[in-house]
Amino acid sequence: MRKLVVVGYGPTAHRLVETLRDRGFDGRVTVIGEEPRPAYDRVHLTSYLSGTTLEDLTYDVPEGTVTRLNTRVTGIDRQARHVVTADGGVEPYDVLVLATGSAPFVPPVPGAEHAYVYRTIEDLDAIRKAAKDAAEGVVVGGGLLGLEAADALRALGLKAHIVEMSPWLMPRQVDEGGGAVLKQHIEGLGLAVHAGAGVQEVVTDGEGQVTGLRKPDGTLVEAQVVVFSAGIRPRDELARAAGLEVGERGGVVVDPGMRTSDPSIYAVGECALAGGMIYGLVGPCNTMAEVAADRILGGSATFEGADMSTKLKLLGVEVAQFGAMTGALDVTYMDPVGGVYKKLFISDDARTLLGGICVGDASPYTSLRPFVGKALPASPSDLLFSGAGANLDLPDEAQVCSCNNVCAGDIRTAVADKGVTDVPGLKACTRAGTTCGSCVPMLKQLLEKSGVEVSKALCEHFTYSRAELFDIVRVREITTFSQLIAEHGQGRGCDICKPAVASILASLHNGHVLEGERAALQDTNDAFLANIQKNGTYSVVPRIPGGEITPEKLIVIGEVARDYGLYTKITGGQRIDLFGARVEQLPEIWRRLVDAGFESGHAYGKALRTVKSCVGSTWCRYGVQDSVGLAIDLELRYRGLRSPHKLKSAVSGCARECAEARSKDFGIIATEKGWNLYVAGNGGFKPRHADLLAGDLSTEELIRTIDRFLMFYIRTADRLQRTAAWLESLEGGLDYLREVIMEDSLGICADLDAQMAHHVATYADEWSATLEDPDKLRRFVSFVNAPGVPDPSIVFESERGQIKPVMAR
Amino acid sequence: MSATISEPLTTTAAWTAVCAYDDLLPERGVCALVDGRQVAVFRTFDGAVHALDNLDPFSGAYVLSRGIVGTRKGEPTVASPLHKQVFSLATGRCLDEQGVAVPVYAVRVSGGAVEVSLQG
Ligand SMILES: Cc1cc2nc3c(=O)[nH]c(=O)nc-3n(C[C@H](O)[C@H](O)[C@H](O)COP(=O)(O)OP(=O)(O)OC[C@H]3O[C@@H](n4cnc5c(N)ncnc54)[C@H](O)[C@@H]3O)c2cc1C
Ligand code: SF4
Ligand code: FES
């Protein structure tokens, strides 16, 4: 059996072993990595600071791979064919692959040892920790990664500065004109830009605490956190010491088959010098891994160099560059007011597209990148001005996904030969779209162009969209899932269609979610009327309309939390979350809450959650209307309303907007004359401010308009589609919405009003109803055959004086 | 996450009665404690009963009994309530991720009672 050893366990090593496994390599594979965990997604590393878990980022270890983590390789003995590790171990190999990546370059300036770098989980942990006691931060390096790091500092609550040596930001991706527009965007985000400036010194006080960064001109940028992102250096030290050929400026020299100067040693990824180039992007690194895997399996694949197209991943700033950055001819489109700069480079005969730069609008990146080196698909001005790119027919060999090296032809083959009909299918079959995701819009276009009707089917059980099912249920007066699936679907449903149908039935008929057959349709949250958390316990959230609560009720919540040992947290929606309840405790907890006058807060359902409020005119010296009173009325009116996605709302008592009403699905701001109604804010991961639907409404007009807005949304939105995405998908947008619900252009308003009136009249608290029903209560046990026994797998430890789950593994 | 689970099962061939058949709601699960093991028992639409281990191998939480029961291409399934991976009730295999499976236990209805045997 052949022994393959891989040194370094980064994304490239992962892709290598995964490819080998997929292709049936039968030797022994050992991966030795210095970091304490298997490879993780570095491209999305920044999201770790905003809550993405390590688990989500970490790649699965491919089956049959032996891993040695936390282990650094310190030497290669090419004669004996083994590697030596820092702990004194020896690992023999027949084939060795170096995938040691690179290290951030830290310029040798005084004080540099007090700065951070931006590459690993540990780096980010350290930065996060340092940011806690800091007010300002500075990133050295205004490239792709430096901007990402600076934005991350900002998200950690720091005033962030970027220091860039070149006269403009991202000098490797944009030219001077683009740089100027980019600067505008970056400053718009609240980041301070110091271009054309180097670093003289990282300044510290007597105790070694960083106080700032001194520029060569002597000025000081005050900061308590300094991060270097000034380029990378390939980690070629092992290869160097073992006498392998390395480049003049570093990097392990490899041939097109990824072989080093020793035929039994390969090098891939950021440590490899391929064709005289170091590639610091995940796409080319993946291709190298695949080439090496193919060679190890006896194939003859070659690495031909790779596309260095890149796109900046900052919220709200689009910057992208593809292909070459010069050309005989160029065409520029510039709109300094709108912050858009687009430039295409073209061959001297004006026929071939060589490359492009986009700032502020990266749409040409997706649509034109595949045409690099090919005939221009339309006139350059059309391409730049009208964004004509969307309708282009790509040649088969055009690369669509550069992260995974997938061409248009591969996509077409998947559609034609393998019957793939949707984006998830394409991802599974070709890997396109699975890394940075920027090619997904292109994948959709290709699907549509291939004549695939992009299915709106909810799932394999229903060929209808949610909106169509809603109409079927309403018009045919269907009241059960069984009837619906028997008459209009196939099979017995799944976790996608069952909750969607449950929601439709609930919106149309109200009635208890656990009544009869409906019990089988609910997600665990609705089935237990509480929110499931990671260890299988549930959180309980009593409704606190408008955030107004009496001291007595506060005390009851405190007592319940104390008596059941629950973790307590005040939410962003002005409620109190109680975490860590076991299934069998839920009825007892709710018995006490219901007795004290609480009702279910529907924190578990796709339903109205909260209507938040500021203190309003009753207490606030600025308030012009009673925002608390209105918030309570609205929350009670819409409580329990089931919808395609959860709904949140807020009411502010004046234009100062203390309740942040414009970030909600519907938000209300008081005016001197009445209320302004904003709709379709929030947007989830793609934040969106709500749009003004109508101004100066009376309370009565306001409520009628919200009624109709909500019911029209509930009736026509897709499964899990937020109001923000729904509004964007409505042809005609806000104007159309106004016509429908304020001018009754479709003649459905009476119907919408009646539907809401029915909801309001038939609402009943789910928890008090459950407590009245012994049959339903019997379901609240951990074990059907041992109702009193708590689940022994649920274990807690404590943190900051409260419980926290301990997972079994 | 790709390891196939093949723990040795206990050798008690004995059947343990866990509840009355009528206690099971169609298309929902319950969890039973059998010899210290958490077993998820389901009743499907056609009246059949199935038993899987209650441990969701993806999340590490004991929750499979609380998932939504349905079908995929005719095969009876349950979706984990945490991250929605779908498992076959017939074989325990995960239909979303190759190489992952949960143990399946023998289950029968005898005289109105649901009985489980850990000897697969
Ligand atoms: C924050 C961040 C964001 C990024 N964003 C993008 C992006 O948007 N688009 C893009 O294309 N690219 C991006 N990149 C770059 C991309 O992540 C890299 O190109 C890719 O990860 C390179 O992978 P690698 O496996 O070759 O190297 P690495 O990821 O550096 O992995 C090498 C591993 O080897 C280990 N190692 C080194 N020497 C030894 C030794 N002697 N013994 C044992 N182990 C050793 C290291 O500890 C490391 O874990 C980003 C990088 C970072 C850091
Ligand atoms: S929004 Fe206006 S009324 Fe409400 S708290 Fe703020 S300042 Fe006061
Ligand atoms: S281009 Fe990055 S996933 Fe396709």
XYZ file of C-alpha atoms in Angstrom, chain B residues 8-116:
109
model
C -21.911 -3.020 18.776
C -25.450 -3.392 19.996
C -26.457 -5.033 23.223
C -27.213 -8.691 22.943
C -30.508 -8.798 24.820
C -32.875 -10.262 22.320
C -35.696 -9.342 24.644
C -38.505 -7.103 23.501
C -39.274 -4.094 25.687
C -42.777 -2.695 25.611
C -42.528 1.087 25.424
C -46.063 2.391 24.951
C -49.473 1.567 23.575
C -49.768 1.677 19.809
C -52.589 4.178 20.230
C -50.248 6.534 22.053
C -48.402 7.141 18.812
C -49.759 9.963 16.693
C -49.623 9.150 12.991
C -46.530 10.734 11.424
C -44.924 11.794 14.662
C -42.301 10.234 16.879
C -41.802 9.595 20.566
C -38.632 8.784 22.447
C -38.330 5.713 24.672
C -35.593 4.772 27.096
C -34.582 1.152 26.487
C -31.709 -0.267 28.517
C -30.325 3.228 28.909
C -30.484 3.875 25.174
C -32.662 6.595 23.661
C -34.817 5.088 20.926
C -36.970 7.203 18.614
C -40.178 5.373 17.672
C -42.320 6.576 14.772
C -45.673 5.669 13.363
C -46.082 6.456 9.684
C -49.233 7.294 7.753
C -49.803 3.699 6.663
C -49.715 2.534 10.279
C -46.223 0.997 10.199
C -43.824 1.542 13.135
C -40.107 2.268 12.883
C -37.366 2.698 15.490
C -34.099 4.620 15.126
C -31.519 5.796 17.597
C -32.561 9.192 18.956
C -29.105 10.754 18.577
C -28.814 13.165 15.676
C -25.254 12.481 14.466
C -24.924 15.962 12.984
C -25.755 18.052 16.022
C -24.888 15.608 18.795
C -28.286 16.230 20.410
C -30.843 13.524 21.191
C -33.711 14.870 19.138
C -34.558 12.716 16.102
C -37.875 11.644 17.643
C -39.007 15.250 17.360
C -38.476 15.618 13.628
C -41.019 15.829 10.851
C -41.991 12.490 9.350
C -42.580 12.250 5.630
C -41.425 10.501 2.491
C -38.699 10.933 -0.053
C -39.304 9.152 -3.338
C -41.674 6.899 -1.441
C -39.220 5.990 1.321
C -40.421 6.876 4.831
C -38.218 9.526 6.424
C -37.663 11.802 9.383
C -35.918 15.189 9.190
C -33.737 16.185 12.115
C -35.379 19.106 13.871
C -32.045 20.864 14.304
C -30.456 21.131 10.888
C -33.036 19.231 8.805
C -30.900 16.405 7.472
C -33.250 13.665 6.333
C -32.874 10.042 7.485
C -34.576 6.948 6.106
C -36.842 5.357 8.692
C -36.287 2.029 6.988
C -32.488 1.913 6.939
C -31.333 4.745 9.210
C -29.230 6.099 6.369
C -28.932 9.822 5.952
C -30.329 10.724 2.539
C -28.586 14.098 2.431
C -25.073 13.103 3.311
C -23.499 9.894 2.133
C -21.814 7.713 4.680
C -23.825 8.861 7.685
C -26.396 6.612 9.283
C -28.065 6.082 12.620
C -28.707 2.640 14.124
C -32.079 1.063 13.366
C -33.778 -1.073 15.998
C -36.317 -3.837 15.676
C -39.827 -2.736 16.582
C -43.183 -4.521 16.509
C -46.733 -4.139 17.690
C -47.849 -6.948 19.904
C -51.248 -7.013 21.573
C -51.700 -3.277 21.178
C -48.266 -2.507 22.657
C -45.254 -1.171 20.797
C -42.154 -3.264 21.564
C -38.548 -2.474 20.795
